[in-house]
mmCIF file of C-alpha atoms in Angstrom:
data_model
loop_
_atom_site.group_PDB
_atom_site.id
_atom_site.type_symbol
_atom_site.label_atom_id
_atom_site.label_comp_id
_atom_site.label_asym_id
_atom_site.label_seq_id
_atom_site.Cartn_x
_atom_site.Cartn_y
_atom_site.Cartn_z
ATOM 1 C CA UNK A 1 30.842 -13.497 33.470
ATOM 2 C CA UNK A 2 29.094 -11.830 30.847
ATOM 3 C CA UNK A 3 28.827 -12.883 27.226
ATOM 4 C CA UNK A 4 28.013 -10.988 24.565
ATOM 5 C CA UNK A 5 24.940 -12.671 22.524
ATOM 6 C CA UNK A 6 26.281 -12.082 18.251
ATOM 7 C CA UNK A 7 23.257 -12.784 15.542
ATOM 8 C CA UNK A 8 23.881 -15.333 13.034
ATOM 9 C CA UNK A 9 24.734 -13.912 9.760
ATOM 10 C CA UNK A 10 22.361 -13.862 7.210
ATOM 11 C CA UNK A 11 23.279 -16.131 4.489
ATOM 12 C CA UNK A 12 22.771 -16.464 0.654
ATOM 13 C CA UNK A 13 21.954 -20.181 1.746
ATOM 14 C CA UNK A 14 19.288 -18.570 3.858
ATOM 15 C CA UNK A 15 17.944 -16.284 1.052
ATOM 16 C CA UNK A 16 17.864 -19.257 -1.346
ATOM 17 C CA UNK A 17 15.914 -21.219 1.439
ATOM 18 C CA UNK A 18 13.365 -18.935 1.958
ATOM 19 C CA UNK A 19 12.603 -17.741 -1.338
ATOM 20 C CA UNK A 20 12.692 -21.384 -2.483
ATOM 21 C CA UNK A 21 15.476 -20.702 -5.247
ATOM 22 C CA UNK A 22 18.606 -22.089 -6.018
ATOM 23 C CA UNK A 23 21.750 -20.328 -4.371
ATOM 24 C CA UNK A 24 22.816 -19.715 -7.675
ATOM 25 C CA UNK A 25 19.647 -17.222 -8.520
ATOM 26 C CA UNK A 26 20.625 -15.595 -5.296
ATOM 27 C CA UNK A 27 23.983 -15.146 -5.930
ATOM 28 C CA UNK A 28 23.007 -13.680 -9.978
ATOM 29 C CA UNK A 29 20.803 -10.993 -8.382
ATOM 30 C CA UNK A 30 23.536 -10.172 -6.026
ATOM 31 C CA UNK A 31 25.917 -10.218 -8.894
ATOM 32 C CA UNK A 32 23.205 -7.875 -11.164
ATOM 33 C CA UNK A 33 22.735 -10.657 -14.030
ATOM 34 C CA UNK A 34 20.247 -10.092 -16.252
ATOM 35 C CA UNK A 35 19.004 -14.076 -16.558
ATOM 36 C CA UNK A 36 16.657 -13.970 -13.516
ATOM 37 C CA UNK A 37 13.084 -13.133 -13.982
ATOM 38 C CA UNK A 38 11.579 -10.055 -12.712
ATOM 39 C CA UNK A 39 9.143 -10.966 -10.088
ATOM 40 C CA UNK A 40 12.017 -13.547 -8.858
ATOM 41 C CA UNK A 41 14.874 -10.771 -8.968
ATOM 42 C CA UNK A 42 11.914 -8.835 -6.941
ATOM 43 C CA UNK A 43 11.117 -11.000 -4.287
ATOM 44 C CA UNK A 44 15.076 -12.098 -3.583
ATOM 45 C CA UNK A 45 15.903 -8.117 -3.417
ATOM 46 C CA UNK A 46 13.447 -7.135 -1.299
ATOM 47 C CA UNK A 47 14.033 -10.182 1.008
ATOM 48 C CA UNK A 48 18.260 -8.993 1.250
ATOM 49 C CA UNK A 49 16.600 -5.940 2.632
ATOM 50 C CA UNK A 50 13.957 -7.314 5.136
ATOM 51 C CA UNK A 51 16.561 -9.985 6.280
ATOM 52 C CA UNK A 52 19.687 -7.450 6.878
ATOM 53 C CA UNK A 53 21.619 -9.073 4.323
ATOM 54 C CA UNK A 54 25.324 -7.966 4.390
ATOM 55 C CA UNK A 55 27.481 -8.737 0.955
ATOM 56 C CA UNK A 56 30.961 -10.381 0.814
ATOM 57 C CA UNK A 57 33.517 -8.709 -0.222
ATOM 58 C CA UNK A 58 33.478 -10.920 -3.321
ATOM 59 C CA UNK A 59 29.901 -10.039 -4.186
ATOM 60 C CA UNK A 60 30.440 -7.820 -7.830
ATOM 61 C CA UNK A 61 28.002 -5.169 -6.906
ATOM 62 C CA UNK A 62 26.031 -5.426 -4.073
ATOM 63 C CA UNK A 63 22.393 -4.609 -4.246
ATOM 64 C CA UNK A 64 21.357 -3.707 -0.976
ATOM 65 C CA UNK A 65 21.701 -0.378 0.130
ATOM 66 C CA UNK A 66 22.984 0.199 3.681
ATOM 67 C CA UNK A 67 21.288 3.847 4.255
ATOM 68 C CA UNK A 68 18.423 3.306 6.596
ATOM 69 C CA UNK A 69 15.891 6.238 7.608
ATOM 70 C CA UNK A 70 14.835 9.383 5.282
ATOM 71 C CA UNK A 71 11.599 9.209 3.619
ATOM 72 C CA UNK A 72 9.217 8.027 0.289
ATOM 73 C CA UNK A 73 6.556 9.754 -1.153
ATOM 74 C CA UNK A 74 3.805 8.623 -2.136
ATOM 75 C CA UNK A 75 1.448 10.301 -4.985
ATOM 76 C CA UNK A 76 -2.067 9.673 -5.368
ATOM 77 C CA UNK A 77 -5.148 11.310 -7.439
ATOM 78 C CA UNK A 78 -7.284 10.672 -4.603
ATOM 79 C CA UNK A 79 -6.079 9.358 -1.165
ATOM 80 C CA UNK A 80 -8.975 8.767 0.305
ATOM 81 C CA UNK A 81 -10.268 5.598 -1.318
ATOM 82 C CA UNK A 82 -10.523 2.500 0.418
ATOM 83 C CA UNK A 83 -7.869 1.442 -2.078
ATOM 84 C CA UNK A 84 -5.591 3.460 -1.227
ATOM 85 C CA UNK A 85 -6.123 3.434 2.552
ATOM 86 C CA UNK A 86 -4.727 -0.249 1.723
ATOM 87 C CA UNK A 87 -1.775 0.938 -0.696
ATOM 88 C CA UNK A 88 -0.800 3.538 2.021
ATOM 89 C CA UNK A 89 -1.187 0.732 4.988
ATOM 90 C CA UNK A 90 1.330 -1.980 3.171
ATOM 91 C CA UNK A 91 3.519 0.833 1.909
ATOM 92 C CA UNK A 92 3.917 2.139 5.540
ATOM 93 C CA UNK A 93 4.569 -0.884 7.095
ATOM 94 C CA UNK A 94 7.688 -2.006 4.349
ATOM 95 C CA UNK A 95 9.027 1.513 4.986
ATOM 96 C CA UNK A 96 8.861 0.766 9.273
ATOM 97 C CA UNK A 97 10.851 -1.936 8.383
ATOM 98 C CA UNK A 98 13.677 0.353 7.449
ATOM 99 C CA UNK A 99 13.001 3.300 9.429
ATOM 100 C CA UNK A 100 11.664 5.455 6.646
ATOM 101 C CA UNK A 101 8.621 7.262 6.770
ATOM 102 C CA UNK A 102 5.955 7.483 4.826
ATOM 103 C CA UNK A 103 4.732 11.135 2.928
ATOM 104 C CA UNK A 104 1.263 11.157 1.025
ATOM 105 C CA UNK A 105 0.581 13.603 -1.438
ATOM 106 C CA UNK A 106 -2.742 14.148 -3.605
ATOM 107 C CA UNK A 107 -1.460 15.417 -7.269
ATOM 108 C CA UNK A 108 -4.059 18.424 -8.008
ATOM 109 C CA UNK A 109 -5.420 19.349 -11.700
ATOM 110 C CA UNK A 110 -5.184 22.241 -13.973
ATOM 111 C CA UNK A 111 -2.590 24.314 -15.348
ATOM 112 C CA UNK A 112 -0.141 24.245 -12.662
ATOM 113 C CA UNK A 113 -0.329 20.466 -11.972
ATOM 114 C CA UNK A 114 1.877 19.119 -9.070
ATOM 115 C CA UNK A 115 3.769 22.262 -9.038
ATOM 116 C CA UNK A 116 3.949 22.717 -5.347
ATOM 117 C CA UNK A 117 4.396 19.009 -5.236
ATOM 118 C CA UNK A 118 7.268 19.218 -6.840
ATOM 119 C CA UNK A 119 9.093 22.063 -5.017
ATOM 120 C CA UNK A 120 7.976 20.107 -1.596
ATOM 121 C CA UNK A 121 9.852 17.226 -2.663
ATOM 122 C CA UNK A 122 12.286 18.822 -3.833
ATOM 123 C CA UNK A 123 12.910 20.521 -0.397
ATOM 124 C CA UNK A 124 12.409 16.980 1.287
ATOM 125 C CA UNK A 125 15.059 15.207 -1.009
ATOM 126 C CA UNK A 126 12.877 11.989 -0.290
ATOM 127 C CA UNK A 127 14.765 7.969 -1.190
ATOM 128 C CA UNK A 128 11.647 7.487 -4.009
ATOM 129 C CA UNK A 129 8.227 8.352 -5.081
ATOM 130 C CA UNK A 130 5.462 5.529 -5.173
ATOM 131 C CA UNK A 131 3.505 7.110 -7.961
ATOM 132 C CA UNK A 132 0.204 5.790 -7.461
ATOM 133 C CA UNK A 133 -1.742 7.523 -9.967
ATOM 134 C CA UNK A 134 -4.604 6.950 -12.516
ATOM 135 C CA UNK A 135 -2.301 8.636 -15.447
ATOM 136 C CA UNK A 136 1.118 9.843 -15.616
ATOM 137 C CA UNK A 137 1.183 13.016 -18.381
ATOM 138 C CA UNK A 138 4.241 13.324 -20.436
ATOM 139 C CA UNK A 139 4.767 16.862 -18.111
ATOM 140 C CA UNK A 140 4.683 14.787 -15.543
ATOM 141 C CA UNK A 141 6.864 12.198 -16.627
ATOM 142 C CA UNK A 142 9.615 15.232 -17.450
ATOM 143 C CA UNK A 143 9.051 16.937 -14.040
ATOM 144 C CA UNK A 144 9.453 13.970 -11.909
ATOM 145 C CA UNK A 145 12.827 12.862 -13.959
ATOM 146 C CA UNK A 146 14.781 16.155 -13.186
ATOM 147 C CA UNK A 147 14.117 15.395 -9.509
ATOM 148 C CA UNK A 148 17.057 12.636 -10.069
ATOM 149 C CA UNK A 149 14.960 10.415 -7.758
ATOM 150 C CA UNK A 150 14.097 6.897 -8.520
ATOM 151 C CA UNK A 151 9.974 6.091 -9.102
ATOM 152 C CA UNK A 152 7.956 3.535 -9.537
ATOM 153 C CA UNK A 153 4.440 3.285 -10.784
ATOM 154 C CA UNK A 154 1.704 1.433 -9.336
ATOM 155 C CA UNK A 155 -1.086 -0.226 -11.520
ATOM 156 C CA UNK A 156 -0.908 2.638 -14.358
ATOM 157 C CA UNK A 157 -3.727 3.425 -16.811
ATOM 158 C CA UNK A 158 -2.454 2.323 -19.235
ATOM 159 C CA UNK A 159 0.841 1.438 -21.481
ATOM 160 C CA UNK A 160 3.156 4.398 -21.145
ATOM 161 C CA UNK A 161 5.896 5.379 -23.541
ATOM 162 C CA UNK A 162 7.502 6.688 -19.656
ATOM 163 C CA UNK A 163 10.749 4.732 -18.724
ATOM 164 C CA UNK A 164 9.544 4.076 -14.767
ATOM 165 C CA UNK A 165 8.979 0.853 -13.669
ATOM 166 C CA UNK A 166 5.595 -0.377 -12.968
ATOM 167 C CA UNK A 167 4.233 -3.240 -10.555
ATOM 168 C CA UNK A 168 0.808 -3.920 -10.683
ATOM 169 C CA UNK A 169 -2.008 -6.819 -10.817
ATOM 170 C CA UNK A 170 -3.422 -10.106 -12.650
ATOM 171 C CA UNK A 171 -6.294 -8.088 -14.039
ATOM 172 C CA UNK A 172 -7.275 -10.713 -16.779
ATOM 173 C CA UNK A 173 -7.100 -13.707 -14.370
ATOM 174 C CA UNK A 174 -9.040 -11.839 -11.652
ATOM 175 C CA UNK A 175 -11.911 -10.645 -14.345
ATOM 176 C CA UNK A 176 -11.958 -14.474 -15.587
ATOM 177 C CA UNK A 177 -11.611 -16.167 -12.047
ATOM 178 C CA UNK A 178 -14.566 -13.759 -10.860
ATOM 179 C CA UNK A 179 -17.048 -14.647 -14.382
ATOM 180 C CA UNK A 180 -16.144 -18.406 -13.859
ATOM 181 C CA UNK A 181 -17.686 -18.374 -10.715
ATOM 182 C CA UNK A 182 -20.548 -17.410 -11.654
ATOM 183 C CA UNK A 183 -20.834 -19.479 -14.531
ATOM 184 C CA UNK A 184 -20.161 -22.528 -12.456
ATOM 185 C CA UNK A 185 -23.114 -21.320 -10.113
ATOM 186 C CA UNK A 186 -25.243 -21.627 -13.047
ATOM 187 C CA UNK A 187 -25.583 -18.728 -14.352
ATOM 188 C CA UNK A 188 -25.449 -17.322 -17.796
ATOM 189 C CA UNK A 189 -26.969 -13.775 -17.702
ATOM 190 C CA UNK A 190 -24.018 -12.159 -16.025
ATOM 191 C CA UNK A 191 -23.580 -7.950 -15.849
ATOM 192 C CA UNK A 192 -20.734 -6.626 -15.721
ATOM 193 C CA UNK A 193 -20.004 -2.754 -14.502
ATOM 194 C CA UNK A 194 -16.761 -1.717 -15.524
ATOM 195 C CA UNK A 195 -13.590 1.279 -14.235
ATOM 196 C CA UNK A 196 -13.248 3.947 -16.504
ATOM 197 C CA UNK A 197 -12.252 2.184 -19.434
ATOM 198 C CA UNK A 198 -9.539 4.601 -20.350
ATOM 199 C CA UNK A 199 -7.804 2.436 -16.975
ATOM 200 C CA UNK A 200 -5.883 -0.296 -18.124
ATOM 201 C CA UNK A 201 -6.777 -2.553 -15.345
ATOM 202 C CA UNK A 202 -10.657 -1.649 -16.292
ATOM 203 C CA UNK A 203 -9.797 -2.885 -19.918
ATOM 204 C CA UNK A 204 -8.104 -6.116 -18.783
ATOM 205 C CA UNK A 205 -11.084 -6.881 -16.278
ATOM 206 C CA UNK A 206 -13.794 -6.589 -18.952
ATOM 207 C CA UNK A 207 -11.510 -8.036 -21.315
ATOM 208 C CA UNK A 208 -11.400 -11.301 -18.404
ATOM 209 C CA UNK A 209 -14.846 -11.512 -18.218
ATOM 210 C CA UNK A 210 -15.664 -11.125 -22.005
ATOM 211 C CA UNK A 211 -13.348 -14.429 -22.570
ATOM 212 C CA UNK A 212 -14.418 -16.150 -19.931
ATOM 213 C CA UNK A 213 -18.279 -16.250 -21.195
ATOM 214 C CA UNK A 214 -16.972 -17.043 -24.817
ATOM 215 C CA UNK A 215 -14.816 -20.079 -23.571
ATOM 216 C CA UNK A 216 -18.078 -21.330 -21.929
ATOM 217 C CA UNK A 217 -19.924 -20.894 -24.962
ATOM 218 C CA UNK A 218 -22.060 -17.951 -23.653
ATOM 219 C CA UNK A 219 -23.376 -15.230 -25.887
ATOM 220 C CA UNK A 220 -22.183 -11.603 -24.707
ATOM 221 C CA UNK A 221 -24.374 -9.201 -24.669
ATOM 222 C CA UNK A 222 -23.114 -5.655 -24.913
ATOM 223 C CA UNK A 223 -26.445 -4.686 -22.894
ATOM 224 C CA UNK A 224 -25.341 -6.319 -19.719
ATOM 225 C CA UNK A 225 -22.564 -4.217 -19.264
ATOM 226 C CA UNK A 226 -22.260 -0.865 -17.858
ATOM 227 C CA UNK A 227 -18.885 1.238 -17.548
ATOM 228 C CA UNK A 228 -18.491 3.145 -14.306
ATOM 229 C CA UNK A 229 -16.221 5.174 -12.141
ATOM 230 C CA UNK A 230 -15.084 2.696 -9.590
ATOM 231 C CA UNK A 231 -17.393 5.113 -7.196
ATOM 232 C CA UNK A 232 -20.090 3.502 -4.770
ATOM 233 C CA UNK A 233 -22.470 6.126 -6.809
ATOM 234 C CA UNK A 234 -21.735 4.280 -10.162
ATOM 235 C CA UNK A 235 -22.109 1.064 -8.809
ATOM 236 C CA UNK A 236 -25.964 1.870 -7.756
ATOM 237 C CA UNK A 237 -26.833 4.027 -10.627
ATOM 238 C CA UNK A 238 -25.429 1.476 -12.982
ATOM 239 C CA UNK A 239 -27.314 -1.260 -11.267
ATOM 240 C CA UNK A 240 -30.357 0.566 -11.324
ATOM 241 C CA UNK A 241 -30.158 0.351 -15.075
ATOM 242 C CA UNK A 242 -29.099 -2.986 -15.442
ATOM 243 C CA UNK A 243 -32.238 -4.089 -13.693
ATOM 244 C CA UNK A 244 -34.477 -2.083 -15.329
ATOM 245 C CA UNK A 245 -33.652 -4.555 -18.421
ATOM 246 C CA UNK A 246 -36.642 -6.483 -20.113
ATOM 247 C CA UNK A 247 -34.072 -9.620 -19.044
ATOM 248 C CA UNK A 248 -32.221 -8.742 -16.555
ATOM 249 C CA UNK A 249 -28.966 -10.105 -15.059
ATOM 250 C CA UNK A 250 -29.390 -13.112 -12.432
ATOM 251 C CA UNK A 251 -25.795 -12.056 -11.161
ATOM 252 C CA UNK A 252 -23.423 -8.511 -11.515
ATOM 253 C CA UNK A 253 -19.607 -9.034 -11.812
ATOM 254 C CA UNK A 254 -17.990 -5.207 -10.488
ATOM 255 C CA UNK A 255 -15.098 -3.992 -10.800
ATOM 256 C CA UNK A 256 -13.950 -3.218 -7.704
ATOM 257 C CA UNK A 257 -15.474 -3.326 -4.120
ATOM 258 C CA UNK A 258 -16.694 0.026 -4.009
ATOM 259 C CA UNK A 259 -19.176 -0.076 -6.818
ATOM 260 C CA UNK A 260 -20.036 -4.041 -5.349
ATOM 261 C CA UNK A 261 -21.632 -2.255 -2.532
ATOM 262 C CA UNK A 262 -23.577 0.572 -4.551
ATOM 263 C CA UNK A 263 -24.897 -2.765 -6.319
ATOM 264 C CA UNK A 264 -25.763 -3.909 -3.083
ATOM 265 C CA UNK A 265 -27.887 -0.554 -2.042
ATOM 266 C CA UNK A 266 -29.837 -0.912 -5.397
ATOM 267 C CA UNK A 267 -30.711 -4.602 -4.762
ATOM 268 C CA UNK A 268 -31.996 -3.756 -1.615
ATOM 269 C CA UNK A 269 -33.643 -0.793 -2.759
ATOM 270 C CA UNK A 270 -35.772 -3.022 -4.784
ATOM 271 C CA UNK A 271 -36.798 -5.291 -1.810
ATOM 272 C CA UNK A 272 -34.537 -7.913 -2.602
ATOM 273 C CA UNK A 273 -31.468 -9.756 -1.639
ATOM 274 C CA UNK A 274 -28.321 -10.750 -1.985
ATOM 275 C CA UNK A 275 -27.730 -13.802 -2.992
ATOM 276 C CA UNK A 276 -30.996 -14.921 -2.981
ATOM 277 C CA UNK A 277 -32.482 -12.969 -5.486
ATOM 278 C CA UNK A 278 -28.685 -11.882 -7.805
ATOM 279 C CA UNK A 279 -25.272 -12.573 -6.719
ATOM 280 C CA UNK A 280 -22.713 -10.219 -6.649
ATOM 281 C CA UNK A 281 -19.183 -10.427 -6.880
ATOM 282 C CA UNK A 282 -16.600 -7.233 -6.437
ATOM 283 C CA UNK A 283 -13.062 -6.769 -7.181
ATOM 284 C CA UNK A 284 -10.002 -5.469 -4.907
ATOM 285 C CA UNK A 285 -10.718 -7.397 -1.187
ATOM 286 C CA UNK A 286 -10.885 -4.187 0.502
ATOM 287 C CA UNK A 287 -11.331 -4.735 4.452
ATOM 288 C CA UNK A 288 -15.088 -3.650 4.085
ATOM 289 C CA UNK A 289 -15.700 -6.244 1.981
ATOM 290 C CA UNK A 290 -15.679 -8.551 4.909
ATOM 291 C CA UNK A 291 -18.085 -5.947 6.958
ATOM 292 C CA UNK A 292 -20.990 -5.764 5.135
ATOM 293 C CA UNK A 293 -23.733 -8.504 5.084
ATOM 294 C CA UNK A 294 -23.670 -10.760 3.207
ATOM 295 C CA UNK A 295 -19.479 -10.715 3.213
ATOM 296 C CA UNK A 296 -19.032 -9.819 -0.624
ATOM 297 C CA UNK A 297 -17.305 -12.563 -2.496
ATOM 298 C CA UNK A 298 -14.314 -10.614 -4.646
ATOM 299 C CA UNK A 299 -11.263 -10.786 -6.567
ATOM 300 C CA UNK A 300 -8.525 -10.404 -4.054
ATOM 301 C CA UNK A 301 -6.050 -7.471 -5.559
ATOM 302 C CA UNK A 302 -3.027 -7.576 -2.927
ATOM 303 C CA UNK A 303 -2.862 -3.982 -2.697
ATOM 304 C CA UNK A 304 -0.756 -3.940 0.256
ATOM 305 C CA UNK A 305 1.890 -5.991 -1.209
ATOM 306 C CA UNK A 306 2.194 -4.133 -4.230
ATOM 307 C CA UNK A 307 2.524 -1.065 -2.035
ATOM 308 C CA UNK A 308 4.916 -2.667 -0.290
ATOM 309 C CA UNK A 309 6.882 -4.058 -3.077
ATOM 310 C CA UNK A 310 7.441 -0.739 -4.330
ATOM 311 C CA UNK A 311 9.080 0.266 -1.038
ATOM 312 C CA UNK A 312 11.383 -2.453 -1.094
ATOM 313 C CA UNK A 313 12.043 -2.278 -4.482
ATOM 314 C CA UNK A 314 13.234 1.715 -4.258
ATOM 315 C CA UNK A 315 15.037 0.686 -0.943
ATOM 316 C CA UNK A 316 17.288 -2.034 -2.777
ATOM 317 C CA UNK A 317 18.224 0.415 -5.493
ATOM 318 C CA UNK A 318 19.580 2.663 -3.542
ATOM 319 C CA UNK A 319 23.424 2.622 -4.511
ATOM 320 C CA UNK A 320 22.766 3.590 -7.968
ATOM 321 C CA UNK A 321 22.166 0.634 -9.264
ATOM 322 C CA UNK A 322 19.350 0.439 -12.032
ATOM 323 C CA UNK A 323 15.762 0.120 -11.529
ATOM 324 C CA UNK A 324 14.035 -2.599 -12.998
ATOM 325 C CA UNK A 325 12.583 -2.356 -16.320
ATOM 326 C CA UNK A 326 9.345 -2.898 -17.653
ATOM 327 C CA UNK A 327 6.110 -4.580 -15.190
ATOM 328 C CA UNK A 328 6.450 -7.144 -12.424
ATOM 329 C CA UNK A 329 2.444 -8.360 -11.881
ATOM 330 C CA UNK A 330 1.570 -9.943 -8.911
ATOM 331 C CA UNK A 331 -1.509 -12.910 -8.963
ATOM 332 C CA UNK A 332 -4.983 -12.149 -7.814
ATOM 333 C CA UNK A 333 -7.217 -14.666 -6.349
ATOM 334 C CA UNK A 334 -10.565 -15.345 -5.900
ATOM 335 C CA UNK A 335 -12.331 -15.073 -1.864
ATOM 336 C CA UNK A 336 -15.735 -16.649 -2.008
ATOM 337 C CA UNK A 337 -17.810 -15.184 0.941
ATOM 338 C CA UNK A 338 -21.622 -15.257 1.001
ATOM 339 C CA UNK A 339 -22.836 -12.816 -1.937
ATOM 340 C CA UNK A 340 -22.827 -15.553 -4.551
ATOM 341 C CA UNK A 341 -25.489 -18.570 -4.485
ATOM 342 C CA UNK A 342 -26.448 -20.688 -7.079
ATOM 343 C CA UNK A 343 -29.056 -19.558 -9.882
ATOM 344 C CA UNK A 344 -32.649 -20.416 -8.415
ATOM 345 C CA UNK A 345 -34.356 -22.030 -10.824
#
């Protein structure tokens, strides 16, 4: 005789559990109170979806979309970044989960900006667009919103008078965790190469690391920090200049991976090391960060799961429910590898 084997249902008691909530949070998401907070309401959505969570008929208004397959876009200036290798890695593997694929676009310049972008995804009809983008125009703002498709932002430039949602990083915390450490390794003549500081992440980095060295009672000086591209070139130019100094830094805080290892080809330009002769720290936690020698200590941005939070995020708001408003901001942490030492004295 032959049984047939039935899966368990999916509880809210197994929601609750998991996300280590109360049932009662659970059950205000499902009902779409407005008394949860963001990155909760977040994390219990996109876990309905993951698990295969099926409503009760006395659930209000369900959350969870049943639609599975189609596709999301995905927008970037420049898609071939190490950073958004990652974004397009944990944004692929949330959309496997529910049979959606993945489409990655690069939005061109000029006059006729993401025209043909526009018309392709207009022909595609896609679930959502992941715009991960350095700047969202007004034009491009109005474009997107006549497509009648829901979009989310990822780690804007800046604040934005647009309506779409945003999810990004702990910018501050990771600029302050990163200067700390150095600090705490002794030393007090820290550099600092910046983003583009017209980036909002960029602003909150420097703006991390500036409050860091006045809560320890350091002196900032303006001549110890550079402000760069977030391109490997930057990061060695830069460097170049900050050790040309009469009193130069013991230790270089960058703002993101990339330009970490352009500080690493000038140091070793120079016939010296790292950290022996000047630590370095980076920012992001990119998979080469690991690769190169010494392993670059860095602030670890979880680009994948912000990628992947956006998928999930569009997916649960498929059945017209609203999107959420405002920023949810994941935590960054700090990865010490072997490219910080204490100051030699």
């Amino acid at each position: 005789m032959v049984s047939d084997s039935i899966e368990p249902r999916v509880t809210v008691a197994d929601i609750a559990a998991e996300a280590g909530v109360s049932r009662a949070t659970v059950s205000k998401v499902l009902n779409g109170r407005s008394d949860v907070a963001p990155a909760t309401r977040v994390q219990i959505e996109a876990m309905l979806v993951t698990r295969g969570y099926v409503p009760t008929k006395r659930t209000k208004r369900p959350v969870v979309a049943e639609r599975r397959g189609g596709l999301m876009e995905m927008l970037f200036n420049d898609p071939s970044t190490p950073w958004a290798a990652e974004m397009i890695r944990g944004a692929e593997a949330a959309a496997r989960a529910a049979r959606v694929g993945i489409v990655v676009s690069a939005l061109d310049s000029g006059p006729g900006r993401g025209q043909q972008w526009l018309e392709d995804i207009a022909d595609r009809s896609p679930r959502g667009i992941i715009l991960a983008l350095s700047e969202l125009t007004a034009a491009d703002h109005t474009r997107i919103a006549k497509l009648g498709v829901p979009a989310i932002l990822v780690d804007p430039v800046g604040d934005s008078e647009t309506d779409i949602p945003s999810i990004g990083a702990g910018n501050w915390g990771g600029g302050m965790a990163a200067t700390q450490h150095l600090i705490d390794l002794g030393h007090r003549r820290i550099g600092m190469i910046t983003g583009p500081m017209r980036f909002l992440c960029s602003q909150a980095r420097l703006a991390g690391y500036r409050a860091t060295l006045e809560r320890a009672r350091i002196v900032a000086d303006d001549g110890l920090v550079e402000h760069g591209d977030f391109h490997y070139s930057s990061g060695f130019t830069l460097a170049q200049a900050l050790l040309d100094r009469p009193e130069p830094p013991t230790a270089i805080f960058a703002a993101n991976d990339e330009q970490a290892l352009g500080v690493y080809a000038a140091i070793q330009q120079r016939g010296l090391r790292v950290p022996a002769d000047l630590s370095v720290v980076g920012f992001d936690d990119v998979p080469m960060a690991q690769w190169v020698t010494p392993p670059l200590t860095t602030v670890r941005q979880p680009i994948a799961e912000l990628a992947a939070l956006a998928v999930r995020t569009l997916l649960v708001h498929q059945d017209g429910s609203e999107m959420p408003e405002g920023r949810v901001e994941l935590s960054t942490k700090l990865v010490v590898r072997g490219s910080t030492a204490p100051l030699a004295r």
